[in-house]
mmCIF file of C-alpha atoms in Angstrom:
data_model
loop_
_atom_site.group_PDB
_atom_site.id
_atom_site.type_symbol
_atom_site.label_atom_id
_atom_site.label_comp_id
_atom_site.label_asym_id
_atom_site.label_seq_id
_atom_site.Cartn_x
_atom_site.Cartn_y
_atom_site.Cartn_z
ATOM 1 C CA UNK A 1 -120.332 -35.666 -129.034
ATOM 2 C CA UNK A 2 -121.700 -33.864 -132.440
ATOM 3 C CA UNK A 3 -122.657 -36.295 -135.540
ATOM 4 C CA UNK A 4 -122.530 -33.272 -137.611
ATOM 5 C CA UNK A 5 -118.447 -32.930 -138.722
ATOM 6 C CA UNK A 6 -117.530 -29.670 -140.794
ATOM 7 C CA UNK A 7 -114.299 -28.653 -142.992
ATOM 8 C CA UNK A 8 -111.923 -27.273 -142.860
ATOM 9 C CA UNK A 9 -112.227 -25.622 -139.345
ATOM 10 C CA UNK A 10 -109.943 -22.659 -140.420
ATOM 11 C CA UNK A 11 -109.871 -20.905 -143.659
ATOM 12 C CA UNK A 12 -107.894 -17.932 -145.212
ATOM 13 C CA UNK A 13 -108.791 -16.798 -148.198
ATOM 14 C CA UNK A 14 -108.302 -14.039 -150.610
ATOM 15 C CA UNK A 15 -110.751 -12.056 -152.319
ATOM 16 C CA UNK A 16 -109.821 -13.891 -156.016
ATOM 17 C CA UNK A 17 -110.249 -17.660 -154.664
ATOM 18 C CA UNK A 18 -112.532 -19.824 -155.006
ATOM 19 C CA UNK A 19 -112.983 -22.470 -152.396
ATOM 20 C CA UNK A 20 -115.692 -24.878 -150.223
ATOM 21 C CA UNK A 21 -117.110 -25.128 -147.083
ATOM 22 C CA UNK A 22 -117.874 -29.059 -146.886
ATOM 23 C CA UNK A 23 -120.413 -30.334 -144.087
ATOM 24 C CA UNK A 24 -121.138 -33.962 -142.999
ATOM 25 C CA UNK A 25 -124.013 -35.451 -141.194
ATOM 26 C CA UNK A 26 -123.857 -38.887 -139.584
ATOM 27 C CA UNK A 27 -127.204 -38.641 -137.639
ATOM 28 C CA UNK A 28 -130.108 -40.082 -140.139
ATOM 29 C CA UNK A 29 -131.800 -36.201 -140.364
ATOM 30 C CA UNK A 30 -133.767 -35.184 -144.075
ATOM 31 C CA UNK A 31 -132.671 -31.384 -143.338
ATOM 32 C CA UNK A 32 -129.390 -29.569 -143.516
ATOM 33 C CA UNK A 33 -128.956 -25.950 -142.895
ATOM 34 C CA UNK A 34 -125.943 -23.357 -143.161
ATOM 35 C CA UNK A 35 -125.774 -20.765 -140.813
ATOM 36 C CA UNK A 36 -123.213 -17.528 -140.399
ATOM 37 C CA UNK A 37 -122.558 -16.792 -136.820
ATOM 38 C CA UNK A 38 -120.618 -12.837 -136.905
ATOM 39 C CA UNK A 39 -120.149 -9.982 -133.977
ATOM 40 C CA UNK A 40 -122.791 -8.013 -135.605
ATOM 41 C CA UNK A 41 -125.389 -10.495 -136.417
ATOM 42 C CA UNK A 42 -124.936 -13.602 -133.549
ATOM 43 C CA UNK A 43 -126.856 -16.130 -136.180
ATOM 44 C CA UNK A 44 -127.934 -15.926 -139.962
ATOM 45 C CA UNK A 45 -129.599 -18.460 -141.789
ATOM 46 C CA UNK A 46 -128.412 -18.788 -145.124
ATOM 47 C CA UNK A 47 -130.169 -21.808 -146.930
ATOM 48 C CA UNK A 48 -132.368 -24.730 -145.754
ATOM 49 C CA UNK A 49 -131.924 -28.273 -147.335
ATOM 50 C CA UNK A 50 -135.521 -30.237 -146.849
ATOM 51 C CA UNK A 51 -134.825 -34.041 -148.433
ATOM 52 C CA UNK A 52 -132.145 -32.152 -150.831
ATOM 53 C CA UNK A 53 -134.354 -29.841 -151.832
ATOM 54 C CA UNK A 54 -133.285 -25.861 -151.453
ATOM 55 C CA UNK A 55 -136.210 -24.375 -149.259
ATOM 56 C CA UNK A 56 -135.269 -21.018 -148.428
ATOM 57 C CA UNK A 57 -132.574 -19.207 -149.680
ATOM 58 C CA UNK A 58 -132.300 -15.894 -146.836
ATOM 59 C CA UNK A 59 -131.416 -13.719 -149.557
ATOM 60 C CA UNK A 60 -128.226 -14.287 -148.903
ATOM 61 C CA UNK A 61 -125.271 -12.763 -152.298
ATOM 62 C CA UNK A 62 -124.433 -14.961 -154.960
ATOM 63 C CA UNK A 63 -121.132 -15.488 -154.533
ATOM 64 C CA UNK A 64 -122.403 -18.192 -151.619
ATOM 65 C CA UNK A 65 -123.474 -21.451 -153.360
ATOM 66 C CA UNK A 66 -124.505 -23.985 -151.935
ATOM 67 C CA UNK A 67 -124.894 -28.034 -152.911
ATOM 68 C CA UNK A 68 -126.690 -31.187 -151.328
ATOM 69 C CA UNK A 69 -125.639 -34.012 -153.045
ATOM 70 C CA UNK A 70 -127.411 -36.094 -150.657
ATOM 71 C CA UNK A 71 -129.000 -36.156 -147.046
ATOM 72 C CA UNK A 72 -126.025 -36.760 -145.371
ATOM 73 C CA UNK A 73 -123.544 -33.719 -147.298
ATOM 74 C CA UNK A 74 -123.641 -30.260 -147.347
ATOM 75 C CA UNK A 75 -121.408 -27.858 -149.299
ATOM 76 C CA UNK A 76 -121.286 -23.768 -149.404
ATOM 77 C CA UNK A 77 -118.919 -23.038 -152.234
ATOM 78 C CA UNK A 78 -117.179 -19.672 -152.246
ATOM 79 C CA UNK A 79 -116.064 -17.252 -154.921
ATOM 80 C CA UNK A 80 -114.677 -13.300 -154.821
ATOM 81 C CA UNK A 81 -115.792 -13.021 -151.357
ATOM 82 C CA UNK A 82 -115.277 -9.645 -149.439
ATOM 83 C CA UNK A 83 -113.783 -9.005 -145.739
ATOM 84 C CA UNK A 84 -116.641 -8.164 -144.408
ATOM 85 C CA UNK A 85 -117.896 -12.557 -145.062
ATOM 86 C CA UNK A 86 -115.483 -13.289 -142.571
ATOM 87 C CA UNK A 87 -117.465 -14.896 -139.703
ATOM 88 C CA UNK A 88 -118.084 -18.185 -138.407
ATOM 89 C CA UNK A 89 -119.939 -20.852 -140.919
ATOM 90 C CA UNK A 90 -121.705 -23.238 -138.728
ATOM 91 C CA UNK A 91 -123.804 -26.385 -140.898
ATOM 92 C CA UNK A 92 -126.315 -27.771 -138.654
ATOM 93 C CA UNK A 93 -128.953 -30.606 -139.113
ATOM 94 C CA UNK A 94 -132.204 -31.699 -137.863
ATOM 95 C CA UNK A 95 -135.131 -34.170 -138.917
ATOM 96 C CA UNK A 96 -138.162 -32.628 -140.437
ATOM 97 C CA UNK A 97 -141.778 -33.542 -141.398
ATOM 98 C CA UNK A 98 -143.802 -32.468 -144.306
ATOM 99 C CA UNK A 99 -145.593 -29.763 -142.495
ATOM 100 C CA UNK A 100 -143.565 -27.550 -140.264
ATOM 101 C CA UNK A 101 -140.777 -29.229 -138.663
ATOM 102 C CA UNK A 102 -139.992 -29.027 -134.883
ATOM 103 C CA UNK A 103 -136.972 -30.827 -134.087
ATOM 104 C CA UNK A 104 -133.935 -30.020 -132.764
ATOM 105 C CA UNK A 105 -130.869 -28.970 -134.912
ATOM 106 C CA UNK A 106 -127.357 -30.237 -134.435
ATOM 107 C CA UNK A 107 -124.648 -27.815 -135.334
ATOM 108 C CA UNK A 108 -121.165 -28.772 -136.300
ATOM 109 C CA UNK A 109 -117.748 -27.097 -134.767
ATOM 110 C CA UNK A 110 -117.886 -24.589 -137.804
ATOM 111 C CA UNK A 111 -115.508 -23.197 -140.346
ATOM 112 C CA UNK A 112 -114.060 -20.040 -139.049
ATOM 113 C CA UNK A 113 -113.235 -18.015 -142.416
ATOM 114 C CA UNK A 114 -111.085 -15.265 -143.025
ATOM 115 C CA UNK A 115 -110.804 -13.057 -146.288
ATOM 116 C CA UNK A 116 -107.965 -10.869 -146.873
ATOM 117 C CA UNK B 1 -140.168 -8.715 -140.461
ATOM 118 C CA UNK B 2 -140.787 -11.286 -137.969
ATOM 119 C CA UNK B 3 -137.930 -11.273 -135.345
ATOM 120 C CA UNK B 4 -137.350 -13.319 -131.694
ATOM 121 C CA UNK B 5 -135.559 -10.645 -129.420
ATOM 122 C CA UNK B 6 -133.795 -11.330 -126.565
ATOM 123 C CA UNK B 7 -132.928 -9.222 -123.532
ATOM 124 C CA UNK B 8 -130.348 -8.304 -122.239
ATOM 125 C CA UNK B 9 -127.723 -9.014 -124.858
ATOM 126 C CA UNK B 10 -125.000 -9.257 -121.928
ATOM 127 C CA UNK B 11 -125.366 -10.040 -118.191
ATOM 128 C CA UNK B 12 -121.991 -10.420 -115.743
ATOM 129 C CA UNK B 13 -122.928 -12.149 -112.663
ATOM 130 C CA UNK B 14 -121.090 -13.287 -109.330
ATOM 131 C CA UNK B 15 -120.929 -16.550 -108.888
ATOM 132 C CA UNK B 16 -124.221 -17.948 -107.039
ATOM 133 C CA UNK B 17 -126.053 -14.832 -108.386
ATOM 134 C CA UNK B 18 -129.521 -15.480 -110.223
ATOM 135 C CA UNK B 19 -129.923 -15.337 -113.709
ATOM 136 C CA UNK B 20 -132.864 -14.820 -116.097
ATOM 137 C CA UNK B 21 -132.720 -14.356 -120.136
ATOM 138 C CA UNK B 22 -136.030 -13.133 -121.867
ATOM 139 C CA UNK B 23 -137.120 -14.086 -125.273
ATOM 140 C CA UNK B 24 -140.109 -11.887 -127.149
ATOM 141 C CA UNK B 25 -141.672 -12.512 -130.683
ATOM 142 C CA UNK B 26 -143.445 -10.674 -132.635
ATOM 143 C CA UNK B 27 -145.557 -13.374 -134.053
ATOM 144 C CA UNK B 28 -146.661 -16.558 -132.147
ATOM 145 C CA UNK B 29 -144.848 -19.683 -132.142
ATOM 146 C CA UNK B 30 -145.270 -23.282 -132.054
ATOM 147 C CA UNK B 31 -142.590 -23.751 -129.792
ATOM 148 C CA UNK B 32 -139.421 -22.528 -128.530
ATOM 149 C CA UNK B 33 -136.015 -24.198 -128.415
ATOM 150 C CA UNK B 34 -133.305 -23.263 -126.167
ATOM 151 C CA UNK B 35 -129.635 -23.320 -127.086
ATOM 152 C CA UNK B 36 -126.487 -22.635 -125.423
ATOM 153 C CA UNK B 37 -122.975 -21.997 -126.889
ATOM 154 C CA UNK B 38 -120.038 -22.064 -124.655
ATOM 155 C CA UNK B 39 -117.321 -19.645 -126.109
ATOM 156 C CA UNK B 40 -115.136 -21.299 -129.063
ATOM 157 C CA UNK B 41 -118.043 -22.909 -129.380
ATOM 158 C CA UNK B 42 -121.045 -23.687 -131.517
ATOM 159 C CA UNK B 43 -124.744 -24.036 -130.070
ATOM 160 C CA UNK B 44 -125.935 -26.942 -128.200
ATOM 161 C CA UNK B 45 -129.415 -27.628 -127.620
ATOM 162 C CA UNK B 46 -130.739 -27.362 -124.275
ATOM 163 C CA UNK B 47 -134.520 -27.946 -124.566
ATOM 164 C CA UNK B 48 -137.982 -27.852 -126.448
ATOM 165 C CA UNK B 49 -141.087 -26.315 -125.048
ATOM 166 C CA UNK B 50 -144.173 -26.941 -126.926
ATOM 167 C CA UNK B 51 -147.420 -26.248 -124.911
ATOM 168 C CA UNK B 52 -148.897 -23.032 -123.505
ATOM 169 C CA UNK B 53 -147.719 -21.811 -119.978
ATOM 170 C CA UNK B 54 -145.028 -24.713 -120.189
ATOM 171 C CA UNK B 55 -142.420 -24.796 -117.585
ATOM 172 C CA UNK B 56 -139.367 -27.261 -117.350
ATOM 173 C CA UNK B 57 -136.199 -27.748 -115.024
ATOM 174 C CA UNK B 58 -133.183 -29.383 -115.914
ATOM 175 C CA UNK B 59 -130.963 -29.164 -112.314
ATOM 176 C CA UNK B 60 -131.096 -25.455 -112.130
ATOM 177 C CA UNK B 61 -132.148 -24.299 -115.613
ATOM 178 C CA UNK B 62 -136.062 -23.370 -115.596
ATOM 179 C CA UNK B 63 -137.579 -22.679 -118.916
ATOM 180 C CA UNK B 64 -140.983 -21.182 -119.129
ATOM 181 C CA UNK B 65 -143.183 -20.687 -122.128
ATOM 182 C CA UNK B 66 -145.668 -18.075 -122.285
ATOM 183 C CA UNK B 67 -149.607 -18.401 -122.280
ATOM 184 C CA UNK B 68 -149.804 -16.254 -125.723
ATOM 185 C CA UNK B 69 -147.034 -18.952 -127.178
ATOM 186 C CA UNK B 70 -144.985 -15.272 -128.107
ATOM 187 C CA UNK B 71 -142.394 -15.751 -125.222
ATOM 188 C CA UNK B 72 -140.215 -17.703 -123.005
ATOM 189 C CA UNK B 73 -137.727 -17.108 -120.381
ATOM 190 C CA UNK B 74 -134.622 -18.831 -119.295
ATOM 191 C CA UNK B 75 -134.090 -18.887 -115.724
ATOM 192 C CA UNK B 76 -130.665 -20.124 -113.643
ATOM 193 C CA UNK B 77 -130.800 -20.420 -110.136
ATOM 194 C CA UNK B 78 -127.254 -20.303 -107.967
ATOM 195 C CA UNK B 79 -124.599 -19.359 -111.810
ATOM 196 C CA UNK B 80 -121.422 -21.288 -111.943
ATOM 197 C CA UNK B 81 -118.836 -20.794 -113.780
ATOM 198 C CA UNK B 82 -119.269 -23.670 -116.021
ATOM 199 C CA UNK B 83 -123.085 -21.679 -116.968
ATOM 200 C CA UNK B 84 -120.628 -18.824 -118.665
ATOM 201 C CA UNK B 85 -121.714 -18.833 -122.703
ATOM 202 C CA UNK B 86 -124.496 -17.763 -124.683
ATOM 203 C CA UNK B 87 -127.818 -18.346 -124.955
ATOM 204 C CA UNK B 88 -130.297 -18.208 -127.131
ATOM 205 C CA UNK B 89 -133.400 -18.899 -128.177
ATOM 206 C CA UNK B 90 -134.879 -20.200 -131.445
ATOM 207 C CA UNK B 91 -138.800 -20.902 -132.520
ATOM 208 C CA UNK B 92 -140.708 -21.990 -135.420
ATOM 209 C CA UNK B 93 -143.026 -19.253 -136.720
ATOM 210 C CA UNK B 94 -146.629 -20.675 -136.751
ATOM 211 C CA UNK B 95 -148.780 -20.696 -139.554
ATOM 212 C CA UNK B 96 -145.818 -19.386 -142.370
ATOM 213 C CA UNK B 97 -144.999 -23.053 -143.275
ATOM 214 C CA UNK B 98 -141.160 -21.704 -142.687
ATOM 215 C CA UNK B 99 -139.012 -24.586 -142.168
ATOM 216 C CA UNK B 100 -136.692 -23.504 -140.250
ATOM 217 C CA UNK B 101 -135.982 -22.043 -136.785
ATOM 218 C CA UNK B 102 -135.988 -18.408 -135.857
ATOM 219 C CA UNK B 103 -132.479 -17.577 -133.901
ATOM 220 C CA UNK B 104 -132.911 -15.117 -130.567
ATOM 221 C CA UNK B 105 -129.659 -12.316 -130.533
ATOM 222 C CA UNK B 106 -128.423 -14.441 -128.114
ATOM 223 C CA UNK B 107 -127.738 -13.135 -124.341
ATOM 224 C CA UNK B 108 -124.002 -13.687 -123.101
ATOM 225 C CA UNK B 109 -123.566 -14.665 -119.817
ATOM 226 C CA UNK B 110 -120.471 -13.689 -117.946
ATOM 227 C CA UNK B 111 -119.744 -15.292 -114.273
ATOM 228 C CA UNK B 112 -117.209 -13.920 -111.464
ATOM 229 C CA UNK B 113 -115.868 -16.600 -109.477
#
């Protein structure tokens, strides 16, 4: 059904590591987004990729880094995160235009991370 | 800042009950997207409204759009069980040249069989 494929699905992690979040897109779309979905806050965008450009960056801490290599791969690398990060990590996609884009995104499954 | 509220954040209905999800922003917007996420899930899109005073049915989902583009409602006549998730609402912010979607708070929907 999705053409947006994310992982690992589940991650444990402690505070020390340092690990990725990897995203994949296999529908065509110039835009790729990373989103944290927790009780408290249902859905947080964290950074927009326009044409694998950074666009906005939700001032989100800097121990979440994220990477476009190209249109079609996202990656949200992690380092000396705290418990309270633990939440859902959903990667979505759409197509956009130069001006404001209106499209549709397509999420992935998500990564559901855990720090201990 | 600008924000999309929704309302209410929960709703438990019996099964062929009505039910209706609100969506208010503070700012207008040049459309409104719909998305629904069952639980385990992750959010699907539903549907795109674009024009003033838009309305749309998909079986017995009616969206609506408001005249002011600054709100939209969700409307399900006759809840199954297989309507139990949650939805939310998204739009893009006119005039801020933001590229991306502003998320709703979402409103779960809980149905008694």
């Amino acid at each position: 059904e999705t053409g947006v494929t994310q992982t690992p699905r589940h991650l444990v992690m402690g505070m020390t590591n340092k690990k990725s979040l990897k995203c994949e897109q296999h529908l065509g779309h110039n835009a790729m987004y990373w989103y944290k979905q927790s009780a408290k806050k249902p859905l947080e965008l964290m950074f927009v990729y326009s044409l694998e450009e950074r666009v906005e960056n939700n001032s989100v801490p800097s121990r979440f880094s994220p990477e476009c290599p190209n249109s079609s791969h996202l990656f949200l690398h992690l380092h000396t995160l705290q418990p309270e990060d633990s939440a859902l990590y959903l990667c979505a996609s759409s197509q956009t235009t130069p001006g404001l884009a209106t499209y549709e995104q397509y999420f992935g499954p998500g990564t559901r991370l855990t720090v201990t | 800042g600008q924000q999309v509220m929704q309302i209410p954040q929960y709703q438990h209905v019996q099964e062929g009950e009505d039910f209706t999800t609100y969506c208010n922003s503070s700012t207008t917007l040049s459309n409104i997207q719909w998305y629904k996420q069952r639980p385990g899930g992750h959010p699907v899109f539903l549907i795109q409204l674009v024009k003033s005073g838009e309305v749309k049915k998909q079986k017995r989902l009616t969206f609506q759009f408001g005249e002011a583009k600054k709100n939209s409602s969700l409307h399900i006549t006759a809840t199954q069980t297989t309507d139990v998730g949650t939805y939310f609402c998204a739009g893009y912010i006119q005039d801020t040249g933001r590229r991306a979607l502003t998320f709703g708070s979402g409103t779960r929907l809980q149905v008694q069989p």
